[in-house]
């Protein structure tokens, strides 16, 4: 069940937009287009997903019509295609969207959950690889809760979950939030292409609120570091810990927890 592709005045993201009534996962639908070079910036959205996918193999629940569920297919140029940059790009676009609808400052919880008032209102699932034509691609899947009630999260056993409605008390239209998010993704992608990853770094530091703070850093290889987050750049993360400095790429870090 789908509507015809819409063509808009957007420049990159959402120039082509396919909205589905129901699908298993918008990421799955977007991945079907990776053999099409002209699908760069294609957005697939849905009212509901029957097998929404989350990080680490988890499922992602929605509530028909109550969440923004969308995936963007991009063929990013070499300078911006790193996972840390694409992750930050998606999360910052969400945070900037939230600034239009909520008074509280959104928080990006490493690597790419977005929280308002301590509640997770958005999750992002990045899937990337190389197309059959050897072009690197990324699908950025975004689930942004808009209209679910507290009873919904209680019944789903998601005590940390929230929606724009639970955090603001406002009943927003899901389609308004979706349109705003696609606009932010489009605008930010234009800046990222034109000026490179530096356009994201300041916002990344601002929305993650980790810089200069005492943190616990969990590396993908299993090590855990406790120290001060001394530097946060895509080029390098530096953690000052009791016995020295740890330097590494953001992609080496699975999670960062704020200690104080
Ligand atoms: C997370 O676990 O926090 C990430 C959740 C990502 C959910 C979105 S909803 C749209 C897209 N399609 C999916 O199947 N997953 C992502």
Short mmCIF file of C-alpha atoms and ligand atoms in Angstrom, two decimals:
data_model
loop_
_atom_site.label_atom_id
_atom_site.label_comp_id
_atom_site.label_asym_id
_atom_site.label_seq_id
_atom_site.Cartn_x
_atom_site.Cartn_y
_atom_site.Cartn_z
CA UNK A 1 0.00 0.00 0.00
CA UNK A 2 1.71 3.15 -1.07
CA UNK A 3 1.21 6.63 -2.37
CA UNK A 4 2.94 7.75 -5.54
CA UNK A 5 6.37 9.32 -5.07
CA UNK A 6 6.12 13.01 -4.36
CA UNK A 7 8.66 15.44 -5.85
CA UNK A 8 9.35 18.57 -3.84
CA UNK A 9 11.42 21.72 -4.01
CA UNK A 10 13.91 20.25 -1.57
CA UNK A 11 17.45 20.08 -2.92
CA UNK A 12 18.87 16.85 -1.55
CA UNK A 13 16.88 15.00 1.08
CA UNK A 14 13.21 14.46 0.32
CA UNK A 15 13.34 15.65 -3.27
CA UNK A 16 11.78 12.24 -3.82
CA UNK A 17 9.51 11.07 -1.03
CA UNK A 18 7.46 7.91 -0.89
CA UNK A 19 4.94 7.67 1.96
CA UNK A 20 3.58 4.21 2.78
CA UNK A 21 0.53 3.34 4.85
CA UNK A 22 2.19 0.21 6.23
CA UNK A 23 5.47 -1.57 5.66
CA UNK A 24 7.70 -3.98 7.56
CA UNK A 25 10.53 -1.45 7.94
CA UNK A 26 11.22 1.78 6.06
CA UNK A 27 14.93 0.89 6.21
CA UNK A 28 14.17 -2.33 4.32
CA UNK A 29 12.25 -0.35 1.67
CA UNK A 30 15.06 2.21 1.28
CA UNK A 31 17.67 -0.55 0.95
CA UNK A 32 15.79 -1.84 -2.11
CA UNK A 33 16.84 1.30 -4.01
CA UNK A 34 20.62 1.08 -3.54
CA UNK A 35 21.10 -0.05 -7.15
CA UNK A 36 19.54 3.21 -8.39
CA UNK A 37 22.06 6.07 -8.64
CA UNK A 38 19.28 8.67 -8.84
CA UNK A 39 17.83 7.57 -5.49
CA UNK A 40 20.28 9.81 -3.57
CA UNK A 41 18.21 11.64 -0.94
CA UNK A 42 15.15 9.41 -1.35
CA UNK A 43 12.92 9.45 1.75
CA UNK A 44 10.63 6.53 2.52
CA UNK A 45 8.19 7.12 5.36
CA UNK A 46 5.32 5.13 6.80
CA UNK A 47 2.32 5.44 9.08
CA UNK A 48 3.26 2.18 10.80
CA UNK A 49 5.83 -0.62 10.60
CA UNK A 50 5.12 -4.28 11.23
CA UNK A 51 8.79 -5.17 11.91
CA UNK A 52 10.45 -1.88 12.83
CA UNK A 53 14.11 -2.45 13.55
CA UNK A 54 16.17 -0.86 16.32
CA UNK A 55 19.82 -0.89 17.29
CA UNK A 56 21.57 -4.11 18.30
CA UNK A 57 18.85 -6.28 16.73
CA UNK A 58 16.08 -4.87 18.89
CA UNK A 59 12.58 -4.20 17.58
CA UNK A 60 11.13 -0.68 17.28
CA UNK A 61 7.47 -0.21 18.13
CA UNK A 62 5.36 2.65 16.90
CA UNK A 63 1.59 3.12 17.19
CA UNK A 64 -0.09 3.71 13.86
CA UNK A 65 0.12 7.36 12.80
CA UNK A 66 1.66 8.40 16.09
CA UNK A 67 5.33 8.52 15.15
CA UNK A 68 7.50 9.84 12.37
CA UNK A 69 9.00 6.73 10.80
CA UNK A 70 11.33 7.46 7.93
CA UNK A 71 14.48 6.36 6.19
CA UNK A 72 16.78 8.42 3.99
CA UNK A 73 19.03 6.83 1.39
CA UNK A 74 22.23 8.78 0.71
CA UNK A 75 25.36 8.28 -1.36
CA UNK A 76 27.59 10.61 0.67
CA UNK A 77 30.88 11.90 -0.73
CA UNK A 78 34.11 10.54 0.74
CA UNK A 79 34.69 13.41 3.16
CA UNK A 80 31.35 12.97 4.95
CA UNK A 81 30.63 9.25 4.66
CA UNK A 82 32.17 8.13 7.97
CA UNK A 83 29.65 6.52 10.33
CA UNK A 84 30.32 9.07 13.09
CA UNK A 85 29.56 11.97 10.74
CA UNK A 86 26.39 10.44 9.28
CA UNK A 87 25.25 9.48 12.80
CA UNK A 88 25.79 13.01 14.10
CA UNK A 89 24.12 14.45 10.99
CA UNK A 90 20.91 12.49 11.60
CA UNK A 91 20.83 13.18 15.33
CA UNK A 92 21.49 16.92 14.95
CA UNK A 93 18.75 17.23 12.31
CA UNK A 94 16.35 15.57 14.78
CA UNK A 95 17.48 17.82 17.64
CA UNK A 96 17.02 20.92 15.46
CA UNK A 97 13.54 19.68 14.50
CA UNK A 98 12.65 19.26 18.16
CA UNK A 99 13.71 22.85 18.86
CA UNK A 100 10.72 23.90 16.69
CA UNK A 101 8.24 22.01 18.87
CA UNK A 102 9.57 21.83 22.44
CA UNK A 103 10.94 24.46 24.81
CA UNK A 104 13.47 22.16 26.50
CA UNK A 105 16.92 21.63 25.01
CA UNK A 106 17.13 18.21 23.29
CA UNK A 107 20.01 15.96 24.30
CA UNK A 108 21.85 13.59 21.97
CA UNK A 109 22.65 10.47 23.98
CA UNK A 110 25.70 8.82 22.45
CA UNK A 111 25.70 7.78 19.73
CA UNK A 112 22.33 8.86 18.39
CA UNK A 113 19.36 8.60 20.72
CA UNK A 114 17.60 11.91 21.19
CA UNK A 115 16.13 12.69 24.60
CA UNK A 116 13.90 15.44 25.91
CA UNK A 117 13.54 15.83 29.68
CA UNK A 118 15.37 12.51 30.11
CA UNK A 119 12.91 10.59 27.92
CA UNK A 120 13.98 8.93 24.68
CA UNK A 121 11.76 10.43 22.01
CA UNK A 122 13.83 9.34 19.01
CA UNK A 123 16.00 6.43 17.93
CA UNK A 124 18.15 6.26 14.83
CA UNK A 125 19.36 3.16 12.98
CA UNK A 126 22.16 3.60 10.46
CA UNK A 127 22.82 0.90 7.88
CA UNK A 128 25.55 1.31 5.31
CA UNK A 129 27.64 -0.52 2.79
CA UNK A 130 28.64 -0.45 -0.85
CA UNK A 131 26.17 -0.59 -3.75
CA UNK A 132 26.49 -3.15 -6.58
CA UNK A 133 28.23 -0.26 -8.46
CA UNK A 134 30.79 0.06 -5.63
CA UNK A 135 29.36 3.34 -4.38
CA UNK A 136 29.21 3.78 -0.59
CA UNK A 137 25.66 4.25 0.67
CA UNK A 138 24.00 4.89 3.99
CA UNK A 139 20.39 4.49 5.08
CA UNK A 140 19.50 6.65 8.06
CA UNK A 141 16.34 5.30 9.71
CA UNK A 142 14.64 7.63 12.16
CA UNK A 143 11.81 6.83 14.57
CA UNK A 144 10.52 9.97 16.28
CA UNK A 145 7.65 9.56 18.74
CA UNK A 146 5.02 12.29 18.38
CA UNK A 147 1.57 11.39 19.68
CA UNK A 148 1.92 8.34 21.92
CA UNK A 149 0.53 8.72 25.44
CA UNK A 150 2.18 7.79 28.74
CA UNK A 151 -0.22 4.80 28.89
CA UNK A 152 1.26 3.59 25.58
CA UNK A 153 4.82 3.59 26.97
CA UNK A 154 3.67 1.98 30.25
CA UNK A 155 1.85 -0.81 28.38
CA UNK A 156 4.85 -1.33 26.08
CA UNK A 157 7.20 -1.65 29.06
CA UNK A 158 9.25 1.33 27.90
CA UNK A 159 9.74 3.45 31.04
CA UNK A 160 12.48 5.53 29.38
CA UNK A 161 10.38 6.22 26.29
CA UNK A 162 8.55 9.45 25.57
CA UNK A 163 6.84 11.30 22.76
CA UNK A 164 6.49 14.97 21.93
CA UNK A 165 3.03 14.71 23.45
CA UNK A 166 4.22 13.25 26.77
CA UNK A 167 7.03 15.79 27.11
CA UNK A 168 5.12 18.91 26.00
CA UNK A 169 1.45 18.05 26.57
CA UNK A 170 0.81 19.30 23.02
CA UNK A 171 -1.09 17.24 20.44
CA UNK A 172 0.98 17.78 17.32
CA UNK A 173 0.30 16.52 13.81
CA UNK A 174 2.73 13.76 12.91
CA UNK A 175 2.88 15.02 9.32
CA UNK A 176 3.96 18.52 10.48
CA UNK A 177 6.83 17.03 12.48
CA UNK A 178 7.77 14.78 9.56
CA UNK A 179 7.84 17.69 7.10
CA UNK A 180 9.95 19.77 9.47
CA UNK A 181 12.39 16.88 9.98
CA UNK A 182 12.81 16.34 6.24
CA UNK A 183 13.41 20.10 5.80
CA UNK A 184 16.09 20.03 8.51
CA UNK A 185 17.74 16.94 6.98
CA UNK A 186 17.77 18.65 3.59
CA UNK A 187 19.14 21.98 4.83
CA UNK A 188 21.83 20.36 6.98
CA UNK A 189 22.91 18.00 4.21
CA UNK A 190 23.40 20.97 1.89
CA UNK A 191 25.64 22.64 4.47
CA UNK A 192 27.51 19.42 5.14
CA UNK A 193 28.21 18.90 1.45
CA UNK A 194 29.27 22.48 0.91
CA UNK A 195 31.43 23.03 3.99
CA UNK A 196 32.32 19.57 5.31
CA UNK A 197 32.00 17.92 8.74
CA UNK A 198 33.07 21.07 10.62
CA UNK A 199 29.50 22.40 10.20
CA UNK A 200 28.34 19.65 12.57
CA UNK A 201 31.06 19.66 15.21
CA UNK A 202 29.91 22.62 17.29
CA UNK A 203 26.29 21.37 17.36
CA UNK A 204 27.47 17.83 18.13
CA UNK A 205 29.34 19.08 21.20
CA UNK A 206 26.42 21.32 22.20
CA UNK A 207 23.71 18.64 21.94
CA UNK A 208 25.71 15.78 23.51
CA UNK A 209 26.68 17.90 26.55
CA UNK A 210 29.70 15.70 27.29
CA UNK A 211 32.68 17.93 26.64
CA UNK A 212 34.74 18.63 29.77
CA UNK A 213 32.56 16.29 31.83
CA UNK A 214 33.41 13.16 33.85
CA UNK A 215 32.34 10.21 31.72
CA UNK A 216 32.44 6.44 31.41
CA UNK A 217 33.43 5.45 27.87
CA UNK A 218 32.62 1.93 26.65
CA UNK A 219 34.65 0.86 23.62
CA UNK A 220 33.38 -1.60 21.02
CA UNK A 221 36.35 -3.86 21.82
CA UNK A 222 35.05 -4.07 25.42
CA UNK A 223 37.38 -1.76 27.39
CA UNK A 224 35.85 0.77 29.75
CA UNK A 225 37.52 4.10 30.48
CA UNK A 226 36.60 6.61 33.16
CA UNK A 227 37.86 10.15 32.78
CA UNK A 228 37.22 13.63 31.46
CA UNK A 229 36.06 14.01 27.85
CA UNK A 230 38.82 16.39 26.83
CA UNK A 231 38.25 16.63 23.07
CA UNK A 232 35.29 15.73 20.84
CA UNK A 233 36.00 15.98 17.15
CA UNK A 234 35.29 13.61 14.30
CA UNK A 235 39.08 13.41 13.79
CA UNK A 236 39.73 12.36 17.34
CA UNK A 237 38.16 11.84 20.75
CA UNK A 238 40.46 12.39 23.71
CA UNK A 239 39.68 11.13 27.23
CA UNK A 240 41.94 12.16 30.11
CA UNK A 241 41.96 9.34 32.66
CA UNK A 242 43.96 8.78 35.86
CA UNK A 243 46.89 7.09 34.12
CA UNK A 244 47.07 9.09 30.89
CA UNK A 245 45.23 10.10 27.75
CA UNK A 246 43.16 7.85 25.48
CA UNK A 247 42.99 8.99 21.85
CA UNK A 248 40.69 7.29 19.37
CA UNK A 249 38.12 7.66 16.62
CA UNK A 250 34.45 8.17 17.55
CA UNK A 251 33.67 4.93 15.70
CA UNK A 252 35.64 3.00 18.35
CA UNK A 253 33.19 4.10 21.05
CA UNK A 254 30.03 2.11 21.67
CA UNK A 255 28.64 4.30 24.43
CA UNK A 256 29.45 7.24 26.67
CA UNK A 257 27.72 7.69 30.02
CA UNK A 258 27.82 10.91 31.95
CA UNK A 259 29.05 10.40 35.51
CA UNK A 260 28.65 14.02 36.63
C1 LIG B 1 16.95 2.50 18.16
O1 LIG B 1 17.01 1.33 18.50
O2 LIG B 1 17.04 3.42 18.98
C2 LIG B 1 16.85 2.84 16.69
C3 LIG B 1 15.43 2.83 16.23
C4 LIG B 1 15.26 3.21 14.77
C5 LIG B 1 13.83 3.09 14.32
C6 LIG B 1 13.62 3.61 12.94
S1 LIG B 1 11.90 3.77 12.56
C7 LIG B 1 12.29 4.06 10.88
C8 LIG B 1 13.41 3.13 10.53
N1 LIG B 1 12.90 1.83 10.13
C9 LIG B 1 13.27 0.88 10.98
O3 LIG B 1 12.96 -0.33 10.88
N2 LIG B 1 14.01 1.38 11.97
C10 LIG B 1 14.20 2.80 11.80
#
